[in-house]
Every structure is written in structure tokens, then in C-alpha cells.
Coordinates of C-alpha atoms and ligand atoms in Angstrom, one line a residue:
K1 CA -50.9 22.2 82.7
V2 CA -48.5 25.1 83.5
V3 CA -45.2 24.3 81.9
C4 CA -41.8 26.0 81.2
V5 CA -39.8 26.1 78.0
T6 CA -36.2 27.3 78.3
G7 CA -34.7 29.1 75.3
A8 CA -38.3 29.6 74.0
G9 CA -37.4 31.7 71.0
G10 CA -35.2 29.1 69.4
F11 CA -36.1 27.0 66.3
I12 CA -37.2 23.8 68.0
A13 CA -38.5 25.6 71.2
S14 CA -40.8 27.9 69.1
W15 CA -42.6 24.8 67.7
I16 CA -42.9 23.3 71.1
V17 CA -44.4 26.5 72.4
K18 CA -46.8 26.6 69.4
L19 CA -48.0 23.0 70.1
L20 CA -48.3 23.5 73.8
L21 CA -50.5 26.6 73.3
Q22 CA -52.6 24.7 70.7
R23 CA -53.2 21.9 73.2
G24 CA -54.4 24.4 75.9
H25 CA -51.3 24.5 78.2
T26 CA -50.1 27.7 79.9
V27 CA -46.4 28.3 78.9
R28 CA -43.7 30.2 80.7
G29 CA -40.9 30.8 78.2
T30 CA -37.4 31.8 79.2
L31 CA -35.0 33.8 77.1
R32 CA -31.7 35.6 77.7
D33 CA -33.3 38.8 76.3
P34 CA -37.1 38.8 76.4
A35 CA -37.0 42.3 74.8
D36 CA -35.3 41.1 71.6
P37 CA -38.0 41.4 68.8
K38 CA -36.2 38.7 66.7
K39 CA -36.7 36.2 69.6
I40 CA -40.2 37.1 70.7
E41 CA -42.3 38.6 67.8
H42 CA -43.0 35.1 66.3
L43 CA -44.0 33.8 69.7
R44 CA -46.3 36.7 70.4
A45 CA -48.0 35.9 67.0
L46 CA -48.9 32.4 68.1
D47 CA -52.6 31.5 68.7
G48 CA -53.2 31.6 72.5
S49 CA -50.1 33.5 73.3
A50 CA -51.9 36.6 74.5
D51 CA -53.6 34.7 77.4
R52 CA -51.3 31.8 78.0
L53 CA -47.7 32.7 77.1
H54 CA -45.6 34.5 79.7
L55 CA -42.0 35.3 78.9
F56 CA -39.2 35.5 81.5
K57 CA -35.5 36.5 81.5
A58 CA -33.2 33.7 82.6
D59 CA -29.6 32.8 82.0
L60 CA -28.2 29.3 81.9
L61 CA -25.0 30.3 83.8
E62 CA -26.6 32.4 86.5
E63 CA -27.3 30.3 89.6
G64 CA -31.0 30.4 90.7
S65 CA -32.0 32.2 87.5
F66 CA -34.7 29.6 86.8
D67 CA -36.1 29.2 90.4
A68 CA -39.0 31.6 90.1
V69 CA -40.1 30.6 86.6
V70 CA -40.0 26.8 87.3
D71 CA -41.8 27.1 90.6
G72 CA -45.4 26.3 90.0
C73 CA -44.8 24.3 86.7
E74 CA -45.7 20.6 86.3
C75 CA -43.3 20.1 83.5
V76 CA -40.1 21.8 82.3
F77 CA -38.8 21.5 78.7
H78 CA -35.1 22.3 78.8
T79 CA -34.2 23.1 75.2
A80 CA -31.7 26.0 75.6
S81 CA -28.2 25.1 74.6
P82 CA -25.8 26.6 72.1
F83 CA -25.7 24.8 68.7
Y84 CA -23.0 25.9 66.3
N85 CA -19.7 24.7 65.0
N86 CA -16.1 26.0 65.2
P87 CA -16.3 27.8 68.6
K88 CA -13.2 29.8 69.6
D89 CA -13.4 28.6 73.2
P90 CA -15.4 25.3 73.2
Q91 CA -15.5 25.1 77.0
I92 CA -16.9 28.6 77.5
E93 CA -19.1 28.8 74.4
L94 CA -20.6 25.3 74.2
I95 CA -19.7 23.0 77.1
D96 CA -20.4 25.3 80.1
P97 CA -23.8 26.5 78.9
A98 CA -24.8 23.0 78.0
V99 CA -23.6 21.2 81.1
K100 CA -23.8 23.9 83.8
G101 CA -26.9 25.3 82.3
T102 CA -28.6 21.8 82.4
L103 CA -27.6 21.3 86.0
N104 CA -28.7 24.9 86.9
V105 CA -32.2 24.2 85.4
L106 CA -32.4 20.9 87.1
A107 CA -31.4 22.4 90.5
S108 CA -34.4 24.8 90.1
C109 CA -36.6 21.8 89.2
K110 CA -35.5 20.0 92.4
K111 CA -36.7 22.9 94.5
A112 CA -40.2 23.1 92.8
S113 CA -42.7 20.9 94.6
S114 CA -45.1 21.3 91.6
L115 CA -42.8 19.6 89.2
K116 CA -43.7 16.2 87.8
R117 CA -41.4 15.7 84.8
V118 CA -38.4 17.3 83.0
V119 CA -38.1 16.8 79.2
L120 CA -34.6 17.5 78.0
T121 CA -33.8 18.2 74.4
S122 CA -30.7 16.1 74.0
S123 CA -29.5 14.9 70.6
M124 CA -28.4 11.9 68.5
A125 CA -25.0 13.5 69.1
A126 CA -25.2 12.0 72.6
V127 CA -26.0 8.6 71.1
V128 CA -23.9 7.7 68.0
F129 CA -20.4 8.8 68.8
T130 CA -19.1 5.4 70.0
E131 CA -16.4 2.9 69.0
N132 CA -19.0 0.7 67.3
P133 CA -18.5 0.7 63.5
L134 CA -21.4 2.1 61.6
S135 CA -22.7 0.6 58.4
P136 CA -26.1 0.5 56.5
E137 CA -27.0 -2.8 58.4
V138 CA -26.3 -1.4 61.9
V139 CA -29.4 -0.4 63.9
V140 CA -28.6 2.2 66.6
D141 CA -31.1 2.6 69.4
D142 CA -31.5 4.5 72.7
T143 CA -29.2 2.1 74.6
S144 CA -26.2 3.7 72.9
F145 CA -24.3 6.5 74.6
S146 CA -21.6 8.6 73.0
I147 CA -18.2 8.4 74.6
P148 CA -16.9 11.8 75.8
E149 CA -13.2 10.9 75.3
L150 CA -13.8 10.1 71.7
C151 CA -15.7 13.3 71.1
E152 CA -12.9 15.3 72.7
K153 CA -10.2 13.4 70.7
A154 CA -12.1 14.2 67.5
K155 CA -12.6 17.9 68.6
E156 CA -16.3 17.4 68.1
W157 CA -17.1 20.1 70.7
Y158 CA -20.9 20.4 70.1
V159 CA -21.2 16.6 70.2
L160 CA -19.2 16.6 73.4
S161 CA -21.4 19.4 74.9
K162 CA -24.6 17.4 74.3
T163 CA -23.1 14.1 75.5
L164 CA -21.8 15.6 78.8
A165 CA -25.0 17.5 79.3
E166 CA -27.2 14.4 78.9
Q167 CA -24.9 12.4 81.1
A168 CA -25.0 15.0 83.8
A169 CA -28.8 15.3 83.6
W170 CA -29.3 11.5 84.1
K171 CA -26.9 11.5 87.1
F172 CA -28.5 14.5 88.7
S173 CA -32.1 13.2 88.1
K174 CA -31.3 9.8 89.6
D175 CA -29.5 11.3 92.6
N176 CA -32.4 13.7 93.2
G177 CA -35.5 11.8 92.3
I178 CA -36.4 13.8 89.2
D179 CA -38.5 12.1 86.5
L180 CA -36.4 12.8 83.3
V181 CA -37.2 12.0 79.7
T182 CA -34.8 12.9 76.9
I183 CA -35.7 13.5 73.2
N184 CA -32.6 12.7 71.0
P185 CA -33.2 14.1 67.5
A186 CA -30.7 14.1 64.7
M187 CA -30.5 17.2 62.4
V188 CA -33.8 18.9 62.7
I189 CA -35.3 20.6 59.6
G190 CA -38.7 21.8 58.5
P191 CA -40.3 25.2 58.5
L192 CA -38.8 28.0 60.7
L193 CA -41.1 30.1 62.9
Q194 CA -38.3 32.4 64.0
P195 CA -37.0 35.0 61.6
T196 CA -33.3 34.1 62.0
L197 CA -31.3 31.2 60.6
N198 CA -30.5 28.3 63.0
T199 CA -27.6 25.9 62.4
S200 CA -29.5 23.0 60.9
A201 CA -31.4 25.1 58.4
Q202 CA -28.1 26.8 57.5
L203 CA -26.8 23.4 56.4
V204 CA -29.7 23.1 53.9
L205 CA -29.1 26.7 52.7
Y206 CA -25.4 25.9 52.2
L207 CA -26.4 23.1 49.8
I208 CA -28.5 25.4 47.6
S209 CA -26.4 28.6 47.6
G210 CA -23.9 27.8 45.0
S211 CA -21.3 26.0 47.1
P212 CA -19.0 23.9 44.9
V213 CA -18.6 21.0 47.3
Y214 CA -20.7 19.0 49.8
L215 CA -19.3 17.6 53.0
N216 CA -18.4 14.0 53.4
Y217 CA -20.9 13.3 56.2
S218 CA -23.9 11.1 56.7
F219 CA -26.3 12.7 59.0
G220 CA -29.7 11.6 60.3
W221 CA -32.6 14.0 59.7
V222 CA -36.0 14.6 61.3
N223 CA -38.8 17.1 61.0
V224 CA -39.2 19.9 63.6
K225 CA -42.9 19.3 63.9
D226 CA -42.3 15.6 64.9
V227 CA -39.6 16.7 67.3
A228 CA -42.0 19.2 69.0
L229 CA -44.8 16.7 69.2
A230 CA -42.4 14.1 70.8
H231 CA -41.5 16.7 73.5
V232 CA -45.2 17.5 74.2
L233 CA -46.2 13.8 74.3
A234 CA -43.2 13.0 76.6
C235 CA -44.8 15.5 79.1
E236 CA -48.5 14.5 78.5
V237 CA -48.1 10.7 78.4
P238 CA -47.5 9.4 82.0
S239 CA -45.7 6.2 80.8
A240 CA -43.1 8.0 78.7
S241 CA -39.6 7.3 80.0
G242 CA -36.0 7.2 79.1
R243 CA -34.6 8.4 75.7
Y244 CA -36.4 8.8 72.4
C245 CA -34.1 8.7 69.4
M246 CA -35.6 10.6 66.5
V247 CA -34.3 10.0 62.9
D248 CA -36.4 9.5 59.8
R249 CA -33.3 8.7 57.7
V250 CA -29.6 8.8 57.8
I251 CA -28.3 9.9 54.4
H252 CA -25.0 11.1 52.9
F253 CA -24.8 14.6 51.5
S254 CA -24.1 13.2 48.0
E255 CA -27.6 11.7 48.1
I256 CA -29.2 14.8 49.5
V257 CA -27.9 16.9 46.6
K258 CA -29.4 14.4 44.1
I259 CA -32.8 14.7 45.8
I260 CA -32.6 18.5 45.8
H261 CA -31.6 18.4 42.1
E262 CA -34.6 16.3 41.2
M263 CA -37.0 18.5 43.2
Y264 CA -35.5 21.8 42.1
P265 CA -33.5 21.4 38.9
S266 CA -32.8 25.2 38.8
L267 CA -31.0 25.2 42.2
P268 CA -27.2 25.2 42.1
V269 CA -26.3 22.1 44.2
P270 CA -22.7 21.1 44.6
D271 CA -21.6 18.0 42.6
K272 CA -18.2 17.3 44.3
C273 CA -17.3 16.0 47.7
A274 CA -15.1 18.2 49.9
D275 CA -12.5 15.4 50.2
D276 CA -11.5 12.2 48.4
Q277 CA -12.0 9.9 51.4
P278 CA -14.5 7.0 51.2
F279 CA -18.0 8.3 51.9
A280 CA -19.0 8.3 55.6
P281 CA -21.3 5.3 56.1
T282 CA -25.0 5.5 56.7
Y283 CA -26.8 3.5 59.4
Q284 CA -30.3 2.9 60.7
V285 CA -31.9 4.2 63.8
S286 CA -34.7 2.3 65.5
R287 CA -38.1 4.0 65.5
D288 CA -39.7 1.6 67.9
K289 CA -39.6 3.8 70.9
V290 CA -40.8 7.0 69.2
K291 CA -43.6 5.0 67.5
S292 CA -44.7 3.8 71.0
L293 CA -45.3 7.5 71.8
G294 CA -47.7 7.6 68.8
I295 CA -45.4 9.4 66.4
E296 CA -45.0 8.6 62.7
L297 CA -41.9 10.3 61.3
T298 CA -42.3 12.7 58.4
P299 CA -40.3 11.4 55.3
F300 CA -37.0 13.2 54.8
E301 CA -38.0 14.4 51.3
T302 CA -41.0 16.2 52.8
S303 CA -39.0 17.9 55.5
L304 CA -36.3 18.9 53.0
K305 CA -38.9 20.5 50.7
E306 CA -40.6 22.3 53.6
T307 CA -37.2 23.7 54.6
I308 CA -36.3 24.9 51.1
E309 CA -39.8 26.5 50.7
C310 CA -39.5 28.2 54.0
L311 CA -36.0 29.6 53.2
K312 CA -37.5 31.0 50.0
D313 CA -40.6 32.5 51.8
K314 CA -38.3 34.1 54.4
S315 CA -36.0 35.5 51.6
F316 CA -32.9 33.6 52.7
I317 CA -32.7 32.5 49.0
S318 CA -34.6 33.5 45.9
F319 CA -35.3 31.2 42.9
Ligands
NDP1 P1 -31.5 27.6 68.3 O1 -30.1 28.1 68.1 O2 -32.6 28.0 67.4 O3 -31.9 27.8 69.8 C1 -31.0 27.6 70.8 C2 -31.6 28.3 72.1 O4 -30.6 28.1 73.1 C3 -31.8 29.7 71.8 O5 -33.1 30.0 71.9 C4 -31.0 30.4 73.0 O6 -31.9 31.1 73.8 C5 -30.5 29.3 73.8 N1 -29.1 29.5 74.1 C6 -28.0 29.3 73.3 N2 -26.9 29.6 74.0 C7 -27.3 30.0 75.2 C8 -26.6 30.4 76.3 N3 -25.2 30.5 76.3 N4 -27.3 30.8 77.4 C9 -28.6 30.7 77.4 N5 -29.3 30.3 76.4 C10 -28.7 29.9 75.3 O7 -31.3 26.0 68.2 P2 -32.2 24.7 68.0 O8 -33.6 25.0 68.2 O9 -31.7 24.1 66.8 O10 -31.7 23.9 69.3 C11 -32.5 23.8 70.4 C12 -32.0 22.5 71.2 O11 -32.1 21.4 70.4 C13 -30.5 22.6 71.7 O12 -30.5 22.0 72.9 C14 -29.8 21.7 70.6 O13 -28.7 21.2 71.1 C15 -30.9 20.7 70.4 N6 -30.8 20.0 69.1 C16 -30.9 20.7 67.9 C17 -30.8 20.0 66.7 C18 -31.0 20.7 65.4 O14 -30.7 20.1 64.4 N7 -31.4 21.9 65.3 C19 -30.6 18.5 66.7 C20 -30.5 17.9 68.0 C21 -30.6 18.6 69.1 P3 -32.0 32.7 73.9 O15 -33.2 33.0 73.2 O16 -32.1 33.0 75.4 O17 -30.8 33.3 73.3

């Protein structure tokens, strides 16, 4: 198949591109700056890239920017979206590129007669932020949608950006007859292909860099290779549909530091929580749907180890 991956140089996207090339597809990757060596050298090094990887410049906020690259593709993987915390201007930095960018890409998809399916990289951020109380007995699944008003009230701007983007994508797809599938991963870790540090890998680095405290959060975690495979299968398997939550385990930071300490006793992990509030509760996430795609999720410990080993190999940390 000829397919398009937006934001091709990013952490998750690079793994999607790698897998697509391995499986014989021809990939058109978009980047804001296709001349930036930090974004493209690792893509150019992938097997199959010389013949079947073509890079294009496209900008989420420029209307029509994706028309030419999407035209002729059977599937579009829309992964590009800013992921970081504490923006100065959440609307401009996070929400506009997420929401307007998604609608911009979908508008190009609507015009392409070749297009069969769009696979959107959404997030568990668009799933779990509801009024339903969370506890270890609760099982969250793909029927749960985050509530934008709650995200806004809590000033969770990235969560809001992903929630609004997915909502807008479903509405646009229904209104315009686009076959949309979303992949909703929690924190994605595992080996980095790109040379730069992305936000989720940064969280792991923070825990092993001598910080005195850990955050009072319970996050879900999933391996980047599983997330990439889910994207590719969502395109290849005709019966794939709806949303695919991807979480191997939800775990509190206090437990993560214990696991790191057992695996790497020499690493300086924090031993205190950043606040004195009760620990944020964990919860379960159903794996039924993602299993139906044929995916077995990598255990959290393995993903964590792969991440730490990669941070060491890439000299983000030495020990
Ligand atoms: P990266 O930061 O590695 O990649 C993000 C990509 O988005 C970059 O390649 C960048 O493309 C593109 N991008 C960012 N801002 C803009 C913008 N303003 N205009 C155009 N392109 C932009 O992040 P991840 O790989 O971690 O994230 C990829 C996707 O996965 C995002 O949609 C994110 O929300 C989602 N996700 C990530 C999770 C994680 O834990 N990492 C968890 C759940 C979902 P360019 O190369 O052109 O700069």
C-alpha cells in the first residue's frame, strides 16, 4: 500500500514508519522541516527507506498543506501533534495544532479518492478524564470519553488538546464518510529511534537523574513497538474499527521507583512524593479490543528496562 505518516520524525511515528517499511509498504512521511537532520537521519537509516520512504514538508496549520501528499494514499496515519506540558499559550501551542491540524489533515483525506482509512494517534488522555471515580477495581474501556470542561477546569491543556482533537475527528469523519480508527495509548515508552528526547522518555529520565521527589500520579504505560504495530494493523485489518485503548499497566510513580531500584540499584531514584496528598489511584484498562487486533502487550518492566538501556546507549545518562 501507499500510505502517509504525519510528523514522521517523531518518537511513535518513527516506529510506525519502520514497521510499515518492514512490511513492504511505500511511505510518504510529512515533517515541518524535512531538511532537519535530527528529524530525518534516523528515518533515512531504516531498511527500505531508500526505495520506499518519501519525505514531504507539511504544516498542520497551513490549509491544503497535506493535499498533495495524501492524494494517492490508501491510508493516512495522523500522528503529528505537540506533546509537552506547561505551555505559555495553550490555545496556540497545543490546542490549535491538535484540533485544527487534525481537521486540516482530514480535509485533505476527504478530497483523496484513493483513501480507504485514517488511523489517528489519539491518547488515553482522551479516555480517562471523566467524573467517574477511579480505583484499582475500575476497568476503563474504549466507551469512555474525557470531558473537555473538566480538562479545562483542571488546566490539563495537553489532555484537552487530545480530547478536542479526537472529538473533532469523529465528527468530521461521520459527517464526511471517512473510515476512522483511533489508537489511544497511555504513556508510551521503549527504545527511541530518534536522537532527541520526547516527553514520555523524559519522564523516565527524570526518575533516574537524581531528582529528590517523584510526582503523585498514576499513569498507564505501553511499549512503543506495540503502539506502532497497533497503528499498522489498524490499517491492514479491514475489520478494525473504533478506538483501541493501549495500556499494559497503570502504576503509581512510588511503585515505578521501586521497580527501577530493584533493576538498577546504583541509579539515584527519588524516595519521596512531591506532595503529602493521598496517592493518585490506579485503575485497570481493558485489553480486549487491542487483543482482538492480535496484539499482546509487552510487560511494563520490559518497556521500562528498554527505555533506560536506550537512554544510556544514547548518552542521555551514564551509569
Ligand atoms: P514527538 O514529540 O516525538 O512527535 C510529535 C510530532 O508532532 C513531531 O514529529 C512533530 O513533527 C509533530 N508536531 C508537533 N507540533 C507540531 C506542530 N505545531 N505542527 C506540526 N507538527 C507538529 O511525540 P510522540 O511521538 O510522543 O507523539 C506522537 C503522537 O502520539 C502525538 O499525537 C501524541 O499526542 C500521541 N501520544 C503520545 C504519547 C506518548 O507517551 N509519547 C501517549 C499518547 C499519545 P515535526 O517533525 O514536523 O516537527
